Amino acid sequence: MIDIIGSIVSVLIAGLVAWAGSQGGPTYNGIPALMLIVGTGFLIHWVVLIPSILAKTEKFYDITGTIAYLAMIGLALFFAAEKSGDLSFRSKIVATMVVIWALRLGLFLLLRVFQVGEDKRFRNAKESFFKFLMFFSISGLWVFLTTANVLTMILNNADLFGDAYFFSGLILWILGFSFELIADEQKRQFRKNPVNKRKFITSGLWSVSRHPNYFGEILIWIGMAIISFPALNGWQYTTLISPIFVTLLLTRVSGVNLLEKSADKKWGNLETYQSYKSKTALLIPFTK
């Protein structure tokens, strides 16, 4: 029962945020464009759920999110162009940034899950349709809430350029993307070396943060929110929940806290790990 409730709540939350973000935005055949976009995101997840549950595999889970990101951004650009006849520079740049981020992260996660062989988070979920449905529905919510302000900004298609919000947000995005990209690659190379099997990484960016990739991810969406801010109005400011959602998700739900527990279980008895943990920032580099 809780799995069904989880799926319903995911759709309701996304629907409410989409409704708020659509106020003053474009419509398509009388339906708010943002509502159509969020519906498409969930539909993609539910379609991919069918072969995933039949094959009892989680290997398509992460790439489904990537496909949804690309489809939703594409729809936002289509609806904006339909309304205005042309796309603003800001909309084109931000859309390109999301596409680059989504392709990079999606392909990275896809390759990783095929290399590892199994994602333990789904070991029980893929045996139950409703539990797996909840996972895919939560992913649909994740995809939408992450990009809610970006989608709303693109739909508004505001002809803004040269403002401080754009450049400061762009700098944060570039910094965050670089952090995430470099941290993921450093860990991938570390794991490729057989000598490092069952060891924990303490080099590169991992020497200044125990989760530098998550720090980068949070910076990315803070930067996006800053860029989007001046192009929003009224109820649309609700969509600025994006960086708050990402931060809470990565630090309290499925990211830092779970990995910290796993690391403590694996290496908690080692003095080297305890030393690393005591000297290295949890998330924000060079802080304790």
CSV table of N, CA and C in Angstrom, one decimal, residues 16 33 40 54 79 127 251 255 273:
chain,number,residue,atom,x,y,z
A,16,LEU,N,1.3,19.8,-8.6
A,16,LEU,CA,1.1,21.1,-7.9
A,16,LEU,C,2.1,22.1,-8.3
A,33,ALA,N,1.3,24.4,-20.9
A,33,ALA,CA,2.4,23.7,-21.5
A,33,ALA,C,3.3,23.0,-20.4
A,40,THR,N,4.5,14.3,-19.7
A,40,THR,CA,5.4,13.5,-20.6
A,40,THR,C,6.6,12.8,-19.9
A,54,LEU,N,9.4,-6.6,-16.5
A,54,LEU,CA,9.3,-7.9,-17.2
A,54,LEU,C,10.7,-8.7,-17.2
A,79,PHE,N,7.3,24.5,-27.3
A,79,PHE,CA,6.2,25.3,-26.9
A,79,PHE,C,6.6,26.8,-26.9
A,127,GLU,N,11.4,-7.0,-7.8
A,127,GLU,CA,10.6,-8.2,-7.6
A,127,GLU,C,9.1,-7.8,-7.4
A,251,THR,N,21.6,15.0,0.4
A,251,THR,CA,22.2,15.0,1.7
A,251,THR,C,21.4,14.3,2.7
A,255,GLY,N,21.7,10.1,-1.0
A,255,GLY,CA,23.0,10.4,-1.3
A,255,GLY,C,24.0,10.3,-0.2
A,273,TYR,N,40.8,5.3,7.7
A,273,TYR,CA,39.5,5.9,7.3
A,273,TYR,C,39.0,6.9,8.3
